[in-house]
CSV table of C-alpha atoms in Angstrom, one decimal:
chain,number,residue,atom,x,y,z
V,1,MET,CA,120.4,85.2,136.7
V,2,GLU,CA,117.9,87.0,134.5
V,3,LEU,CA,120.1,86.3,131.5
V,4,LEU,CA,120.4,82.6,132.4
V,5,LEU,CA,116.6,82.4,132.5
V,6,VAL,CA,116.4,84.0,129.0
V,7,PHE,CA,118.9,81.5,127.8
V,8,LEU,CA,117.1,78.5,129.2
V,9,GLY,CA,113.7,79.7,128.2
V,10,ALA,CA,114.9,80.2,124.6
V,11,SER,CA,116.8,76.9,124.4
V,12,ILE,CA,114.8,74.4,126.4
V,13,THR,CA,111.3,75.4,127.7
V,14,ASN,CA,110.3,77.3,124.7
V,15,ASN,CA,112.4,75.4,122.3
V,16,PHE,CA,112.1,77.0,118.9
V,17,ILE,CA,111.4,73.8,117.0
V,18,LEU,CA,109.5,71.7,119.4
V,19,ALA,CA,107.4,74.3,121.3
V,20,ARG,CA,107.2,77.2,118.9
V,21,PHE,CA,107.1,75.4,115.6
V,22,LEU,CA,109.8,77.5,114.0
V,23,GLY,CA,112.3,76.0,111.7
V,24,ILE,CA,110.4,72.8,111.0
V,25,CYS,CA,111.7,72.7,107.4
V,26,PRO,CA,115.4,72.2,108.1
V,27,PHE,CA,114.3,70.0,111.1
V,28,LEU,CA,112.6,67.6,108.8
V,29,GLY,CA,114.9,68.1,105.8
V,30,VAL,CA,118.4,68.2,107.1
V,31,SER,CA,118.2,65.8,110.0
V,32,LYS,CA,119.2,62.5,108.4
V,33,GLU,CA,122.7,62.4,109.8
V,34,VAL,CA,124.3,63.8,113.0
V,35,PRO,CA,127.2,65.6,111.4
V,36,THR,CA,125.1,67.5,108.9
V,37,ALA,CA,122.5,68.3,111.5
V,38,PHE,CA,125.2,69.6,113.8
V,39,SER,CA,126.7,71.8,111.1
V,40,MET,CA,123.3,73.2,110.2
V,41,GLY,CA,122.7,73.9,113.9
V,42,LEU,CA,126.0,75.6,114.2
V,43,ALA,CA,125.4,77.8,111.2
V,44,THR,CA,121.9,78.7,112.4
V,45,THR,CA,123.2,79.5,115.9
V,46,PHE,CA,125.7,81.8,114.4
V,47,VAL,CA,123.2,83.6,112.2
V,48,MET,CA,120.6,83.7,115.0
V,49,THR,CA,123.0,85.3,117.5
V,50,THR,CA,124.4,87.9,115.1
V,51,SER,CA,121.0,88.8,113.5
V,52,ALA,CA,119.5,89.1,116.9
V,53,MET,CA,122.0,91.9,117.6
V,54,VAL,CA,121.5,93.6,114.2
V,55,VAL,CA,117.8,93.3,114.4
V,56,TRP,CA,117.8,95.0,117.8
V,57,PHE,CA,119.7,97.9,116.4
V,58,VAL,CA,117.4,98.2,113.3
V,59,GLN,CA,114.3,98.1,115.5
V,60,THR,CA,115.6,100.6,118.1
V,61,PHE,CA,117.5,103.1,116.0
V,62,ILE,CA,115.6,103.0,112.7
V,63,LEU,CA,112.1,101.6,112.9
V,64,GLU,CA,111.1,103.0,116.3
V,65,LYS,CA,113.1,106.3,115.9
V,66,PHE,CA,111.5,107.2,112.6
V,67,GLY,CA,108.0,105.6,113.3
V,68,LEU,CA,108.1,103.0,110.6
V,69,PRO,CA,106.4,100.0,112.2
V,70,TYR,CA,104.8,98.9,108.9
V,71,LEU,CA,108.2,98.4,107.3
V,72,GLN,CA,109.1,95.9,110.0
V,73,TYR,CA,108.7,92.7,108.0
V,74,VAL,CA,110.3,94.1,104.9
V,75,ALA,CA,113.2,95.6,106.9
V,76,PHE,CA,113.8,92.4,108.9
V,77,ILE,CA,113.8,90.0,106.0
V,78,LEU,CA,116.2,92.3,104.1
V,79,VAL,CA,118.5,92.5,107.1
V,80,ILE,CA,118.4,88.8,107.5
V,81,SER,CA,119.1,87.9,103.9
V,82,ALA,CA,121.8,90.5,103.7
V,83,PHE,CA,123.3,89.2,106.8
V,84,VAL,CA,123.3,85.6,105.7
V,85,GLN,CA,125.1,86.7,102.6
V,86,LEU,CA,127.7,88.7,104.6
V,87,THR,CA,128.2,85.8,106.9
V,88,GLU,CA,128.8,83.5,104.0
V,89,MET,CA,131.4,85.8,102.6
V,90,ALA,CA,133.1,86.4,106.0
V,91,VAL,CA,133.2,82.7,106.9
V,92,ARG,CA,134.7,82.0,103.5
V,93,LYS,CA,137.5,84.5,104.1
V,94,ILE,CA,138.2,83.6,107.8
V,95,SER,CA,138.1,79.8,107.7
V,96,GLU,CA,138.0,77.6,104.7
V,97,PRO,CA,137.3,74.4,106.6
V,98,LEU,CA,134.3,76.0,108.4
V,99,TYR,CA,133.1,77.4,105.1
V,100,LYS,CA,133.2,73.9,103.6
V,101,ALA,CA,131.4,72.4,106.6
V,102,LEU,CA,128.6,75.1,106.6
V,103,GLY,CA,128.8,76.1,102.9
V,104,ILE,CA,125.6,74.7,101.4
V,105,PHE,CA,123.6,75.3,104.6
V,106,LEU,CA,124.2,79.0,104.9
V,107,PRO,CA,122.0,80.2,101.9
V,108,LEU,CA,119.1,78.0,103.2
V,109,ILE,CA,119.1,79.9,106.5
V,110,THR,CA,117.5,82.9,104.9
V,111,THR,CA,114.2,81.1,104.5
V,112,ASN,CA,114.4,79.4,107.9
V,113,CYS,CA,111.4,80.8,109.7
V,114,ALA,CA,113.1,80.4,113.0
V,115,ILE,CA,115.4,83.4,112.2
V,116,LEU,CA,112.6,85.7,111.2
V,117,GLY,CA,110.5,84.4,114.1
V,118,LEU,CA,113.4,85.2,116.4
V,119,ALA,CA,113.7,88.7,114.9
V,120,LEU,CA,110.0,89.4,115.4
V,121,LEU,CA,110.0,88.1,119.0
V,122,ILE,CA,112.7,90.4,120.1
V,123,PRO,CA,110.7,93.7,119.8
V,124,LEU,CA,107.6,91.9,121.2
V,125,LYS,CA,109.5,90.9,124.3
V,126,GLY,CA,111.1,94.2,124.8
V,127,TYR,CA,114.6,92.8,125.4
V,128,SER,CA,117.6,94.9,125.9
V,129,PHE,CA,120.7,94.5,123.6
V,130,ILE,CA,122.4,92.0,125.9
V,131,GLU,CA,119.2,90.0,126.5
V,132,SER,CA,118.5,89.9,122.7
V,133,THR,CA,121.9,88.5,122.1
V,134,ILE,CA,121.5,85.8,124.7
V,135,PHE,CA,118.0,85.1,123.4
V,136,GLY,CA,119.4,84.6,119.9
V,137,PHE,CA,122.2,82.4,121.2
V,138,GLY,CA,119.9,80.3,123.3
V,139,ALA,CA,117.4,79.9,120.5
V,140,GLY,CA,120.3,78.6,118.3
V,141,VAL,CA,121.5,76.2,121.0
V,142,GLY,CA,118.0,74.8,121.4
V,143,PHE,CA,117.7,74.5,117.6
V,144,THR,CA,121.0,72.6,117.4
V,145,LEU,CA,119.9,70.4,120.3
V,146,ALA,CA,116.7,69.4,118.6
V,147,MET,CA,118.4,68.9,115.3
V,148,VAL,CA,121.1,66.6,116.7
V,149,LEU,CA,118.7,64.6,118.8
V,150,MET,CA,116.4,64.1,115.8
V,151,ALA,CA,119.3,63.1,113.5
V,152,GLY,CA,120.6,60.6,116.1
V,153,MET,CA,117.2,58.9,116.3
V,154,ARG,CA,116.8,58.9,112.5
V,155,GLU,CA,120.2,57.3,112.1
V,156,ARG,CA,119.1,54.4,114.3
V,157,LEU,CA,115.7,54.3,112.6
V,158,ALA,CA,117.5,53.5,109.3
V,159,PHE,CA,118.0,50.0,110.6
V,160,ALA,CA,114.5,49.7,112.0
V,161,ASP,CA,111.6,47.9,110.3
V,162,VAL,CA,109.2,50.7,109.8
V,163,PRO,CA,105.8,49.8,108.2
V,164,GLU,CA,105.7,51.0,104.7
V,165,PRO,CA,103.0,53.7,104.9
V,166,LEU,CA,104.9,55.3,107.8
V,167,GLN,CA,108.3,55.4,106.0
V,168,GLY,CA,109.8,58.8,105.4
V,169,ALA,CA,108.0,61.9,106.5
V,170,PRO,CA,105.2,60.3,108.6
V,171,MET,CA,107.6,58.5,110.8
V,172,THR,CA,109.8,61.6,111.2
V,173,LEU,CA,106.7,63.6,112.2
V,174,ILE,CA,105.7,61.0,114.8
V,175,ILE,CA,109.2,60.9,116.3
V,176,ALA,CA,109.1,64.7,116.4
V,177,GLY,CA,105.7,64.5,118.2
V,178,MET,CA,107.3,62.2,120.9
V,179,MET,CA,110.2,64.6,121.3
V,180,ALA,CA,107.8,67.5,121.7
V,181,MET,CA,106.0,65.5,124.4
V,182,ALA,CA,109.3,64.9,126.2
V,183,PHE,CA,110.1,68.6,126.0
V,184,MET,CA,106.7,69.4,127.4
V,185,GLY,CA,108.2,68.1,130.7
V,186,PHE,CA,110.3,71.2,130.9
V,187,SER,CA,107.3,73.6,130.5
V,188,GLY,CA,106.4,75.5,133.6
V,189,MET,CA,110.0,75.3,134.9
V,190,ILE,CA,110.6,78.8,133.8
V,191,ALA,CA,107.7,81.3,133.6
V,192,MET,CA,108.2,83.1,130.2
A,1,MET,CA,91.4,73.6,79.7
A,2,SER,CA,95.0,74.2,80.5
A,3,LEU,CA,94.2,77.0,83.0
A,4,TRP,CA,91.9,74.5,84.8
A,5,LYS,CA,94.7,72.0,84.9
A,6,GLU,CA,97.1,74.5,86.5
A,7,PHE,CA,94.4,75.2,89.1
A,8,ALA,CA,93.4,71.6,89.8
A,9,LYS,CA,96.9,70.2,90.3
A,10,GLY,CA,97.2,72.2,93.6
A,11,LEU,CA,94.1,70.6,95.0
A,12,TRP,CA,95.3,67.0,95.2
A,13,ASP,CA,98.0,65.8,92.7
A,14,GLU,CA,100.5,68.4,93.7
A,15,ASN,CA,98.9,69.5,96.9
A,16,PRO,CA,101.4,71.8,98.7
A,17,VAL,CA,100.9,70.1,102.0
A,18,TRP,CA,100.2,66.4,101.4
A,19,VAL,CA,102.4,65.9,98.4
A,20,LEU,CA,105.0,68.7,98.4
A,21,LEU,CA,105.3,69.0,102.2
A,22,LEU,CA,105.8,72.8,101.9
A,23,GLY,CA,104.9,75.3,104.6
A,24,MET,CA,105.1,72.9,107.5
A,25,CYS,CA,105.7,75.6,110.2
A,26,PRO,CA,102.3,77.4,109.9
A,27,LEU,CA,100.6,74.0,109.1
A,28,LEU,CA,101.7,72.5,112.5
A,29,ALA,CA,101.5,75.7,114.6
A,30,VAL,CA,98.1,77.1,113.9
A,31,THR,CA,95.9,74.2,113.1
A,32,ASN,CA,94.8,73.5,116.7
A,33,THR,CA,91.3,74.6,115.7
A,34,ALA,CA,89.4,74.6,112.3
A,35,VAL,CA,88.9,78.4,112.3
A,36,ASN,CA,92.6,79.1,112.8
A,37,GLY,CA,93.5,76.7,110.0
A,38,LEU,CA,91.0,78.3,107.7
A,39,ALA,CA,92.2,81.9,108.5
A,40,MET,CA,95.8,81.0,108.1
A,41,GLY,CA,95.1,79.2,104.8
A,42,LEU,CA,93.2,82.2,103.4
A,43,ALA,CA,95.9,84.7,104.5
A,44,THR,CA,98.5,82.5,102.8
A,45,ALA,CA,96.4,82.2,99.7
A,46,PHE,CA,96.0,85.9,99.4
A,47,VAL,CA,99.8,86.4,99.6
A,48,LEU,CA,100.4,83.6,97.2
A,49,LEU,CA,98.0,85.2,94.7
A,50,GLY,CA,99.3,88.8,95.1
A,51,GLY,CA,102.9,87.8,95.2
A,52,GLY,CA,102.4,85.5,92.2
A,53,ILE,CA,100.8,88.2,90.1
A,54,VAL,CA,103.4,90.9,90.8
A,55,ASN,CA,106.4,88.6,90.5
A,56,SER,CA,105.1,87.2,87.3
A,57,LEU,CA,104.6,90.7,85.9
A,58,LEU,CA,108.0,91.8,87.0
A,59,LYS,CA,109.8,88.7,85.7
A,60,ASN,CA,111.5,90.6,82.9
A,61,VAL,CA,112.4,93.6,85.1
A,62,ILE,CA,114.1,91.8,88.0
A,63,PRO,CA,117.8,90.9,87.3
A,64,HIS,CA,118.4,87.2,87.7
A,65,LYS,CA,121.1,87.5,90.3
A,66,VAL,CA,119.1,89.4,92.9
A,67,ARG,CA,115.7,87.8,92.1
A,68,ILE,CA,115.3,86.0,95.5
A,69,PRO,CA,115.6,89.2,97.6
A,70,CYS,CA,113.3,91.0,95.2
A,71,TYR,CA,110.6,88.2,95.4
A,72,ILE,CA,110.9,88.3,99.2
A,73,VAL,CA,110.4,92.1,99.3
A,74,VAL,CA,107.2,91.8,97.1
A,75,ILE,CA,105.9,88.9,99.3
A,76,ALA,CA,106.7,90.8,102.5
A,77,THR,CA,104.7,93.8,101.2
A,78,PHE,CA,101.6,91.6,100.6
A,79,VAL,CA,102.1,90.0,104.0
A,80,THR,CA,102.1,93.4,105.6
A,81,ILE,CA,98.8,94.2,103.8
A,82,ALA,CA,97.3,90.9,104.9
A,83,ASP,CA,98.5,91.5,108.5
A,84,TYR,CA,97.1,95.1,108.7
A,85,VAL,CA,93.7,94.1,107.1
A,86,MET,CA,93.4,91.1,109.5
A,87,ALA,CA,94.3,93.3,112.5
A,88,ALA,CA,91.6,95.8,111.5
A,89,TYR,CA,88.7,93.5,110.6
A,90,PHE,CA,89.4,90.2,112.5
A,91,PRO,CA,91.3,91.2,115.6
A,92,GLU,CA,90.6,88.0,117.5
A,93,VAL,CA,91.9,85.6,114.8
A,94,HIS,CA,94.8,88.0,114.2
A,95,LYS,CA,95.7,87.7,117.9
A,96,LEU,CA,95.5,83.9,117.9
A,97,LEU,CA,97.6,83.5,114.8
A,98,GLY,CA,100.1,86.0,116.2
A,99,LEU,CA,103.6,85.5,115.0
A,100,PHE,CA,102.6,83.2,112.2
A,101,ILE,CA,101.1,85.9,110.0
A,102,PRO,CA,104.4,87.8,109.5
A,103,LEU,CA,106.1,84.4,109.1
A,104,ILE,CA,104.1,83.9,105.9
A,105,VAL,CA,107.0,85.9,104.4
A,106,VAL,CA,109.3,82.9,104.8
A,107,ASN,CA,106.7,80.3,104.0
A,108,CYS,CA,108.7,78.3,101.4
A,109,LEU,CA,105.5,77.5,99.5
A,110,ILE,CA,105.1,81.1,98.4
A,111,LEU,CA,108.7,81.7,97.5
A,112,GLY,CA,108.8,78.3,95.8
A,113,ARG,CA,105.8,79.1,93.6
A,114,SER,CA,107.2,82.5,92.7
A,115,GLU,CA,110.5,81.0,91.8
A,116,SER,CA,109.4,77.8,90.0
A,117,PHE,CA,106.1,78.8,88.5
A,118,ALA,CA,105.0,82.4,88.5
A,119,THR,CA,108.2,83.8,87.0
A,120,GLN,CA,108.4,81.0,84.4
A,121,ASN,CA,104.8,81.4,83.0
A,122,PRO,CA,102.5,84.1,81.7
A,123,VAL,CA,100.5,86.0,84.4
A,124,HIS,CA,97.1,84.2,83.8
A,125,TYR,CA,98.7,80.8,84.4
A,126,ALA,CA,100.4,82.3,87.5
A,127,ILE,CA,97.0,83.3,88.8
A,128,SER,CA,95.4,80.0,88.2
A,129,ASP,CA,98.4,78.2,89.8
A,130,ALA,CA,98.4,80.5,92.8
A,131,LEU,CA,94.6,80.0,93.3
A,132,GLY,CA,95.0,76.2,93.0
A,133,MET,CA,97.9,76.1,95.5
A,134,GLY,CA,96.1,78.6,97.8
A,135,VAL,CA,92.9,76.5,97.9
A,136,GLY,CA,95.0,73.3,98.3
A,137,PHE,CA,96.8,74.8,101.2
A,138,THR,CA,93.7,76.2,102.8
A,139,TRP,CA,91.7,72.9,102.6
A,140,ALA,CA,94.7,71.0,104.0
A,141,LEU,CA,95.0,73.4,107.0
A,142,THR,CA,91.3,73.4,107.6
A,143,PHE,CA,91.2,69.6,107.4
A,144,LEU,CA,94.0,69.2,109.9
A,145,GLY,CA,92.4,71.9,112.1
A,146,ILE,CA,89.0,70.0,112.1
A,147,ILE,CA,90.7,66.7,113.1
A,148,ARG,CA,92.6,68.3,115.9
A,149,GLU,CA,89.6,70.3,117.1
A,150,ILE,CA,87.4,67.2,117.2
A,151,PHE,CA,89.9,65.2,119.3
A,152,GLY,CA,91.1,68.2,121.4
A,153,PHE,CA,87.8,69.9,122.2
A,154,GLY,CA,85.1,67.7,120.7
A,155,SER,CA,83.9,70.5,118.4
A,156,ILE,CA,84.1,71.7,114.8
A,157,PHE,CA,84.4,75.4,114.1
A,158,GLY,CA,83.5,76.0,117.7
A,159,VAL,CA,80.3,74.0,117.6
A,160,GLN,CA,80.2,71.1,120.0
A,161,VAL,CA,79.6,67.9,118.1
A,162,LEU,CA,80.6,65.3,120.6
A,163,GLY,CA,78.6,64.9,123.8
A,164,ASP,CA,79.5,65.0,127.5
A,165,TRP,CA,80.7,61.4,127.3
A,166,PHE,CA,83.7,62.4,125.3
A,167,THR,CA,86.9,63.2,127.3
A,168,PRO,CA,88.9,65.6,125.2
A,169,TRP,CA,92.4,64.5,124.2
A,170,ILE,CA,94.3,67.6,125.2
A,171,ILE,CA,97.4,66.2,123.5
A,172,ALA,CA,95.7,66.8,120.1
A,173,VAL,CA,95.8,70.6,120.4
A,174,LEU,CA,99.3,70.8,122.0
A,175,PRO,CA,102.5,71.1,119.9
A,176,ALA,CA,103.1,67.3,120.2
A,177,GLY,CA,99.7,66.6,118.9
A,178,ALA,CA,100.4,68.6,115.7
A,179,PHE,CA,103.3,66.4,114.8
A,180,LEU,CA,101.5,63.2,115.7
A,181,THR,CA,98.3,64.1,113.8
A,182,MET,CA,100.2,65.2,110.7
A,183,GLY,CA,102.3,62.0,110.8
A,184,ILE,CA,99.2,59.8,111.1
A,185,VAL,CA,97.2,61.7,108.4
A,186,LEU,CA,100.2,61.5,106.0
A,187,ALA,CA,100.5,57.7,106.7
A,188,ILE,CA,96.8,57.2,106.0
A,189,PHE,CA,97.2,59.2,102.7
A,190,ASN,CA,100.1,57.0,101.8
A,191,VAL,CA,98.0,54.0,102.3
A,192,LEU,CA,95.3,55.5,100.2
A,193,LYS,CA,97.7,56.4,97.4
A,194,SER,CA,99.2,52.9,98.0
A,195,GLY,CA,102.9,53.0,97.8
A,196,SER,CA,104.2,56.4,96.7
A,197,THR,CA,105.9,57.7,99.8
A,198,SER,CA,106.7,61.4,100.1
A,199,GLU,CA,109.9,63.0,101.4
A,200,ALA,CA,110.5,66.4,102.9
A,201,GLU,CA,111.7,68.7,100.1
A,202,CYS,CA,111.7,72.1,101.7
A,203,HIS,CA,114.7,73.6,103.6
């Protein structure tokens, strides 16, 4: 039950994109078509889940054990970029089609602030290993959900008659604002 | 003359926020009041400057293949400094900005300037570019913060400017309001610049 709450909190009520403002760049940049948005979401979910696990170990067994809190940012970003690199190599070895599908998106994930944000939230929340993993997975699912919804709307918008000054980024931001309002309806459902 | 040009381009022509659309996460997240926007802008400008100088000086030392991780480590070091200084001297602002101070590390504006400008140019140009981009980012954040604070609380920098007749639009300071305000402001700027539409470039 507790784990379900962590999952729902990370994916819906405190959606990383729409409520926490993490990962706005890919949200605006890679959300033109549903398939690419879904691939990006999938890759991000994978990296989020795995780096949540790794970050928990780094925090518990290295930073806390040796009293190095000031190295947190440097350590986390190194772990994440190393992990993204590793993931890329592993995916390439394991599944060629998956690598082709995710390929170009993987390197971009390093600078996705949703990943570093997730890493920094884990010690703040004091989650256990299992909870951290679920939190990472939930965050990824919520990210994918927002990406796909956004891409779906933008696909339709391509045929709409948008006033010229609003074309491109302004319209995307206004749609995102409306989605954020819709997601506000979930707030309060789970006390986080 | 040229140094001035590198500085001035960040203010408007190549403004990181309005034109390049870089650093959107902190932009939307912390601009619910003018003070927060200003503080975030200054912290980012500091990291931009520090990271720009060091990366520019190290450009011949860092091997090309591992340059991105190296830049990030330098940037993360300056972010840690900014974080600890703010925690010591401005604890309230530090608490409000919270998670978004460490997230300056992955602000694509900073890495982008290191990659595309600081390491391609001599250090004094890097300084003037970083200062220009820093000031450009700070004014954009403060501007958005002022707009949202006026609509959301009826005040500017905490000083009440609108009287009792004004019913605050709470939406302006909520997450949804950040997207809406930014979208509308960008649209107005597009009208002012007449025609040239911008597109998200950052990933």
